[in-house]
XYZ file of C-alpha atoms in Angstrom:
502
model
C 148.317 73.000 86.357
C 147.570 73.842 89.950
C 147.332 70.468 92.064
C 146.580 70.101 95.597
C 146.763 67.087 97.711
C 144.291 67.457 101.115
C 144.618 64.965 103.816
C 141.940 65.118 106.412
C 141.975 63.055 109.613
C 138.663 63.242 111.513
C 138.421 60.454 114.627
C 139.125 56.916 113.366
C 138.980 58.102 109.798
C 141.547 59.431 107.116
C 140.215 60.817 103.900
C 142.716 62.128 101.177
C 141.699 64.367 97.997
C 143.512 65.105 94.865
C 142.240 68.514 93.656
C 143.501 69.666 90.016
C 142.277 73.552 89.124
C 139.889 73.626 92.243
C 138.020 70.469 90.957
C 138.022 67.294 92.887
C 139.809 64.599 90.619
C 140.466 61.568 93.208
C 139.098 60.864 96.502
C 140.200 57.969 99.199
C 138.729 56.956 102.695
C 140.492 54.496 105.031
C 139.319 53.832 108.545
C 142.323 53.355 110.960
C 140.780 50.333 112.748
C 139.913 48.534 109.504
C 141.814 45.530 108.099
C 143.755 46.504 105.252
C 144.962 43.270 103.391
C 145.710 44.439 99.653
C 149.441 44.086 99.049
C 150.473 42.310 102.181
C 152.180 39.087 102.287
C 151.370 36.180 104.463
C 152.916 32.970 105.337
C 149.726 30.688 104.906
C 148.956 26.916 105.397
C 146.871 25.291 102.712
C 143.180 24.381 104.511
C 141.368 23.010 101.628
C 142.007 22.124 98.276
C 139.063 22.010 95.905
C 139.913 20.232 92.550
C 136.499 21.249 90.755
C 137.336 24.855 91.114
C 140.950 24.580 90.556
C 141.470 26.593 93.626
C 142.474 26.281 97.311
C 141.566 28.004 100.465
C 144.701 29.279 102.571
C 144.626 30.052 106.228
C 146.240 33.409 106.835
C 145.458 33.675 110.348
C 143.028 36.251 109.422
C 139.127 36.225 110.085
C 138.557 34.897 106.297
C 140.679 32.401 104.445
C 142.382 33.300 101.233
C 141.556 32.056 98.025
C 144.078 30.738 95.532
C 143.393 29.806 91.877
C 145.907 27.161 90.419
C 147.298 29.695 87.803
C 148.062 31.880 90.866
C 149.833 29.145 92.632
C 152.416 28.530 89.999
C 155.970 29.746 89.695
C 156.272 31.189 93.157
C 159.714 32.939 93.921
C 159.535 31.546 97.421
C 158.749 27.533 97.361
C 159.172 26.479 100.799
C 159.033 22.705 99.924
C 161.130 22.838 97.080
C 164.958 21.730 97.004
C 167.094 23.139 94.891
C 168.546 20.862 92.033
C 171.011 21.994 89.606
C 170.374 19.267 87.386
C 166.862 20.197 86.650
C 165.527 22.950 84.661
C 164.983 26.470 85.967
C 161.158 26.579 87.107
C 160.907 30.043 85.094
C 161.863 28.500 81.865
C 159.377 28.857 79.073
C 159.381 24.923 78.853
C 158.508 24.535 82.474
C 155.857 27.373 82.621
C 154.244 25.802 79.531
C 154.031 22.227 81.391
C 152.617 23.908 84.612
C 149.776 25.812 82.919
C 148.035 22.406 82.556
C 148.669 21.192 86.152
C 145.570 20.454 88.643
C 145.613 21.918 91.685
C 146.028 19.031 93.773
C 149.143 18.428 91.792
C 150.446 21.771 93.057
C 149.159 22.235 96.492
C 148.550 19.663 99.474
C 146.347 20.260 102.400
C 148.769 21.308 105.335
C 151.419 22.716 103.246
C 152.823 26.078 104.124
C 153.522 28.856 101.281
C 154.078 32.677 100.994
C 151.077 34.432 99.277
C 150.155 38.041 98.461
C 146.588 39.471 98.608
C 145.687 41.047 95.012
C 142.007 41.620 96.210
C 140.649 42.781 99.575
C 137.806 40.661 100.839
C 134.425 41.911 99.550
C 131.137 41.059 101.241
C 131.172 37.222 102.165
C 134.090 36.680 99.811
C 137.675 36.108 101.434
C 140.767 38.017 100.039
C 142.172 36.665 96.611
C 145.913 35.810 96.708
C 148.622 34.805 94.499
C 152.149 33.648 94.682
C 153.603 36.143 91.892
C 154.627 38.889 94.168
C 154.628 42.517 93.289
C 156.164 45.361 95.687
C 155.735 48.844 94.674
C 157.941 51.939 95.004
C 157.681 55.374 93.632
C 158.857 54.758 90.143
C 159.293 51.067 90.134
C 157.418 47.857 90.982
C 159.647 44.802 91.652
C 158.518 41.495 90.621
C 160.714 38.855 92.374
C 161.108 35.571 90.345
C 161.195 37.195 86.965
C 164.171 39.138 85.394
C 162.474 40.917 82.842
C 162.065 44.855 82.597
C 158.523 46.068 81.587
C 157.567 49.604 80.861
C 153.884 51.181 81.604
C 152.186 51.218 78.460
C 150.985 54.873 79.594
C 154.577 55.948 78.725
C 153.794 56.006 74.948
C 156.830 58.095 73.890
C 158.923 55.759 71.799
C 162.363 57.915 72.749
C 161.458 57.755 76.238
C 160.720 54.109 76.380
C 164.171 53.539 74.605
C 166.022 55.822 77.099
C 164.676 53.809 79.982
C 165.646 50.777 78.686
C 169.174 51.862 78.040
C 169.367 53.056 81.681
C 168.429 49.850 82.974
C 171.281 48.193 80.826
C 173.767 50.506 82.880
C 172.128 49.625 86.527
C 173.409 46.997 88.900
C 170.133 44.758 89.026
C 170.396 41.326 91.279
C 169.637 38.226 89.620
C 166.163 36.775 90.490
C 164.042 40.076 90.396
C 162.397 41.855 87.487
C 161.041 45.308 87.401
C 158.121 47.260 86.091
C 158.587 50.982 85.278
C 155.518 52.915 86.524
C 153.817 55.751 84.703
C 155.254 58.496 87.179
C 159.102 57.306 86.085
C 158.736 59.312 82.688
C 161.757 61.415 82.588
C 163.217 60.227 85.500
C 167.100 59.926 86.187
C 169.397 56.885 86.624
C 169.826 57.985 90.446
C 165.879 58.291 91.085
C 165.800 54.577 89.524
C 168.595 53.493 91.641
C 167.094 54.690 94.947
C 163.914 52.713 94.276
C 165.874 49.696 93.496
C 167.860 49.766 96.837
C 164.580 50.410 98.685
C 162.831 47.464 97.086
C 165.908 44.914 97.402
C 166.043 46.001 100.967
C 162.321 45.458 101.529
C 162.507 41.995 99.726
C 165.683 41.021 101.807
C 163.294 41.893 105.005
C 160.517 39.828 103.881
C 162.860 37.000 103.298
C 164.246 37.211 106.896
C 160.625 37.309 108.226
C 159.798 34.149 106.241
C 162.518 32.249 108.044
C 161.587 33.552 111.695
C 157.801 33.365 111.615
C 155.445 30.411 111.881
C 152.486 29.820 109.532
C 149.739 31.301 109.600
C 151.325 34.875 110.028
C 151.756 38.280 108.511
C 155.118 38.609 106.656
C 154.772 42.210 105.202
C 152.201 44.964 105.242
C 151.528 47.386 102.647
C 151.725 51.261 103.508
C 148.885 52.876 104.908
C 146.751 55.567 103.068
C 148.756 58.530 103.808
C 152.128 56.973 103.033
C 150.604 55.531 99.521
C 149.176 59.087 98.552
C 152.443 60.555 99.043
C 154.274 57.647 97.049
C 151.847 57.340 94.249
C 150.696 60.986 93.995
C 153.084 63.624 94.686
C 154.799 64.754 91.804
C 156.364 67.762 90.087
C 152.672 69.096 89.323
C 152.009 69.052 93.190
C 151.828 72.592 94.340
C 151.274 71.882 98.147
C 150.127 69.108 100.229
C 147.796 70.192 103.132
C 146.862 68.480 106.195
C 144.379 68.736 109.039
C 146.406 68.458 112.188
C 149.869 68.444 113.944
C 150.237 64.715 114.338
C 149.644 64.180 110.599
C 151.989 66.749 109.723
C 154.756 65.058 111.629
C 153.970 61.688 110.331
C 154.017 63.143 106.519
C 157.252 65.012 107.073
C 159.060 61.845 108.620
C 157.971 59.914 105.599
C 158.775 62.529 103.004
C 162.141 62.804 104.542
C 162.789 59.212 104.671
C 161.197 58.068 101.151
C 161.419 61.337 98.995
C 164.787 63.104 100.469
C 165.290 65.394 97.365
C 161.418 66.329 96.966
C 160.670 69.826 97.770
C 156.956 69.720 98.127
C 155.396 72.230 100.431
C 153.519 70.539 103.396
C 151.187 73.030 105.227
C 149.028 72.549 108.292
C 145.484 73.904 107.705
C 144.480 76.006 110.930
C 140.710 76.371 109.947
C 137.618 74.382 111.171
C 137.196 72.144 107.911
C 139.822 71.549 105.478
C 137.513 70.122 102.587
C 134.657 72.948 103.022
C 137.639 75.491 102.929
C 138.681 74.129 99.488
C 135.024 73.830 98.397
C 135.172 70.152 97.739
C 132.906 69.036 100.674
C 129.748 69.140 98.464
C 131.494 67.176 95.621
C 132.354 64.204 98.093
C 128.876 64.201 99.201
C 127.739 63.834 95.387
C 130.162 60.853 95.480
C 127.348 59.023 97.358
C 124.439 59.987 95.474
C 122.654 57.937 92.797
C 122.104 60.886 90.385
C 125.175 63.089 89.410
C 123.723 66.286 87.164
C 125.811 67.680 84.344
C 126.257 71.028 83.668
C 124.318 70.971 80.443
C 121.425 69.851 82.600
C 121.709 66.095 81.530
C 122.303 63.470 84.200
C 123.705 60.051 84.821
C 122.223 57.592 87.139
C 124.587 55.321 88.981
C 123.529 51.906 90.429
C 126.183 49.779 92.238
C 125.599 46.029 92.824
C 128.093 43.671 94.377
C 129.423 42.347 90.847
C 128.096 44.952 88.408
C 127.729 48.728 88.081
C 125.037 50.062 85.859
C 125.393 53.645 84.553
C 122.262 55.290 82.606
C 122.853 58.564 80.617
C 119.774 60.819 80.318
C 119.581 64.460 78.598
C 117.423 65.689 81.433
C 116.751 69.469 81.024
C 119.170 69.701 78.198
C 117.404 70.697 74.847
C 120.429 72.115 72.927
C 120.032 72.824 69.517
C 117.132 72.131 67.416
C 118.994 69.048 66.197
C 118.419 66.232 68.194
C 121.363 63.979 67.212
C 123.521 67.014 68.267
C 121.870 67.468 71.629
C 122.206 63.806 72.234
C 126.051 63.771 71.259
C 126.989 66.779 73.437
C 125.309 65.411 76.318
C 127.257 62.056 75.750
C 130.497 63.625 75.287
C 129.848 65.583 78.792
C 128.757 62.294 80.310
C 131.622 60.512 79.196
C 134.397 62.929 81.157
C 132.028 62.571 84.159
C 131.548 58.732 84.126
C 135.222 58.364 83.950
C 135.837 60.827 86.817
C 133.015 59.126 89.095
C 134.562 56.035 88.623
C 137.914 57.292 90.200
C 135.966 59.094 92.926
C 133.809 56.068 93.654
C 136.623 53.449 93.277
C 134.063 51.324 91.432
C 135.497 48.022 90.118
C 134.231 44.851 88.517
C 131.933 45.006 85.315
C 130.860 48.204 84.733
C 127.867 48.682 81.761
C 127.362 52.443 80.433
C 124.074 53.080 78.581
C 124.973 56.145 76.256
C 122.106 57.782 74.782
C 121.678 56.049 71.267
C 123.143 58.170 68.315
C 122.423 57.535 64.816
C 125.760 58.816 63.191
C 128.810 56.401 63.420
C 131.345 59.351 63.357
C 129.591 60.735 66.541
C 130.070 57.319 68.087
C 133.759 56.994 67.443
C 134.374 60.396 68.803
C 132.318 59.596 71.872
C 134.430 56.352 72.289
C 137.660 58.093 71.585
C 136.735 60.844 74.347
C 135.784 58.162 76.934
C 138.848 56.238 76.427
C 141.018 59.344 76.955
C 139.231 60.175 80.105
C 139.728 56.764 81.478
C 143.366 56.705 80.401
C 144.491 58.817 83.367
C 142.958 56.095 86.008
C 145.374 54.335 87.921
C 143.205 51.116 87.853
C 143.662 48.852 85.035
C 140.543 48.824 82.642
C 139.346 46.998 79.604
C 136.850 48.875 77.548
C 134.882 47.427 74.632
C 133.542 49.568 71.711
C 130.081 51.043 71.783
C 127.692 48.407 70.766
C 124.718 48.753 68.549
C 122.392 49.296 71.542
C 124.725 52.249 72.717
C 126.421 50.294 75.475
C 129.699 50.436 76.725
C 130.861 47.462 78.523
C 134.112 47.425 80.544
C 135.801 46.138 83.386
C 137.874 48.140 86.069
C 140.238 46.413 88.531
C 138.686 45.903 91.829
C 141.019 45.936 94.509
C 139.165 47.219 97.560
C 135.388 47.415 98.164
C 134.054 50.671 96.555
C 133.545 54.067 98.837
C 129.951 53.176 99.125
C 129.992 49.819 100.280
C 132.797 51.016 102.831
C 130.621 53.705 104.124
C 127.125 52.461 103.995
C 125.276 49.392 105.469
C 122.368 47.845 103.786
C 119.110 49.612 104.959
C 117.726 47.797 108.000
C 114.062 48.911 106.624
C 114.071 47.516 103.177
C 116.822 45.077 103.746
C 118.903 46.502 100.845
C 116.138 46.226 98.093
C 115.974 49.997 97.932
C 112.340 49.485 98.052
C 109.378 48.676 100.350
C 105.676 47.374 99.614
C 103.203 50.104 99.195
C 100.604 50.744 102.059
C 97.923 49.247 99.567
C 99.800 46.353 98.925
C 100.162 45.596 102.486
C 96.575 45.978 103.039
C 95.568 43.586 100.665
C 98.335 40.931 101.856
C 96.761 41.397 105.751
C 93.355 40.408 104.333
C 95.093 37.596 102.513
C 97.030 36.358 105.252
C 94.047 36.438 107.586
C 91.932 34.374 105.369
C 94.903 31.871 105.355
C 95.468 31.854 109.045
C 91.835 31.464 110.111
C 91.258 28.661 107.496
C 88.326 26.672 108.214
C 88.229 27.446 111.870
C 85.263 29.301 113.563
C 84.719 31.463 116.626
C 87.866 32.824 116.595
C 89.003 36.269 118.295
C 91.727 37.525 116.045
C 94.506 40.567 116.795
C 96.208 41.888 113.724
C 99.198 44.342 114.515
C 100.427 46.241 111.488
C 102.198 49.623 110.873
C 99.541 52.502 111.776
C 99.220 53.427 107.958
C 98.471 49.835 106.895
C 95.977 49.626 109.612
C 94.208 52.928 108.486
C 94.189 51.579 104.838
C 92.360 48.406 105.834
C 89.747 49.797 107.901
C 88.969 52.531 105.495
C 89.538 50.862 102.206
C 89.151 47.090 102.950
C 86.457 47.269 105.426
C 83.973 45.136 103.285
C 86.347 42.194 102.633
C 87.181 42.124 106.196
C 83.257 42.033 107.498
C 82.631 39.255 104.706
C 85.719 37.295 106.447
C 84.209 37.929 109.804
C 81.019 36.586 108.832
C 82.062 33.655 106.743
C 84.256 32.466 109.908
C 81.981 33.791 112.670
C 85.014 35.339 114.000
C 85.987 38.826 115.565
C 88.803 40.624 113.724
C 90.562 43.433 115.687
C 93.319 45.534 113.508
C 95.671 47.587 115.811
C 98.410 50.017 114.426
C 101.793 49.698 116.073
C 104.038 52.732 115.311
C 107.413 50.436 115.974
C 106.364 48.007 113.183
C 108.041 48.014 109.695
C 105.728 48.805 106.896
C 105.819 45.248 105.860
C 105.410 43.502 109.316
C 102.077 41.755 109.890
C 101.582 40.055 113.423
C 98.414 37.561 113.676
C 97.442 36.497 117.006
C 94.748 34.219 118.006
C 93.211 34.964 121.521
C 91.692 32.572 123.560
């Protein structure tokens, strides 16, 4: 399989695309001046403890305070207030963990207390970053979990022999006490030397974090996660990657330095693109633009509609122009299968998170439903984000959750429309003409002999004078007033300004 990684830097923005067999499969955006918090470790100070919510707000020295639930505050490998006591049990023991599960937040944290926390979810909208004291530090093939000495293997490595081989390797490795590891999906088939290199890198990183904790005062940043370019190389470069193409010389030098330091034995080819538009050259610019559109058309003629809100994404599947065979059930089944693959791809491309509800077209046959669910699960399986999918309901809905780490691409690139204030719709001209008469009647009330100037959008003005002339004249006669309607091009279609003239 031909696999390319394209990294383009334009002004203050870096965009990265993963292309497989000429098709855009993953897409990432990062603004260089944006505050990136996911994965960062901070030395914070407890600002507020809210017993009713079982959580605390932590001052990180950033614009927004972090949010820490009691379950995420337990069992920290770095407890700044704890004194070692050999006569008491290990706080990581089963009995201790069971007892701590039932603790209240005010029994765990006190206002003014200092603690070390890691960001597990970026601040989104008005919400601050979500925090934990259960640290995880990723490398290429391993994720280190300080405070937990277990070895876990990614569930996506499903070959039993390979899982047994990895477990046997770890029994031979020299692993320090007090840390555990999760073996990432990319580690399948890797050698002892490659695991050893990751372990050394992670231990060195954890030691550096410990040293920073001792020397920095709260609130302060202790450890910063890698930027987009470095993360792409760490997480996406593998044996299937043919080439990595970058848009400028500075980016090329930065990548070569990181590859030499982090992947010394990797032979990936890094090329400098010399044309005018990297994404246009590889025919993915239009695909990227489509990731910001509401409707996504399928090759069959069907289409899906994607509506994103702050907490939920609704996806609707439609047959559109696809008529298929004479059998309606088969037409619906084929449309759903194609949509299942595309929905999984769009979730990755748009980095959608939270609760996702997919309204597939309803099917009569249970075997079709089972096959659709299987195809969709297989398509989602390649997603790096954590997902949880519920079976298709009787209404043809699939409910799922997808790990939300950062704001979606849509919320990063777009602001709410200043015209409709994020509603997506505005009142019609007819509605505003009727509201103009209603508001005039309310404003004039029982008063008499008034001169009234009304300022509205020009189209609303025309509508009132052409179609609401009779009720306007009736209002003038009833109140013995003079009403003048003025169209102002600078006004919003929903604006209505009523002025009484002396």
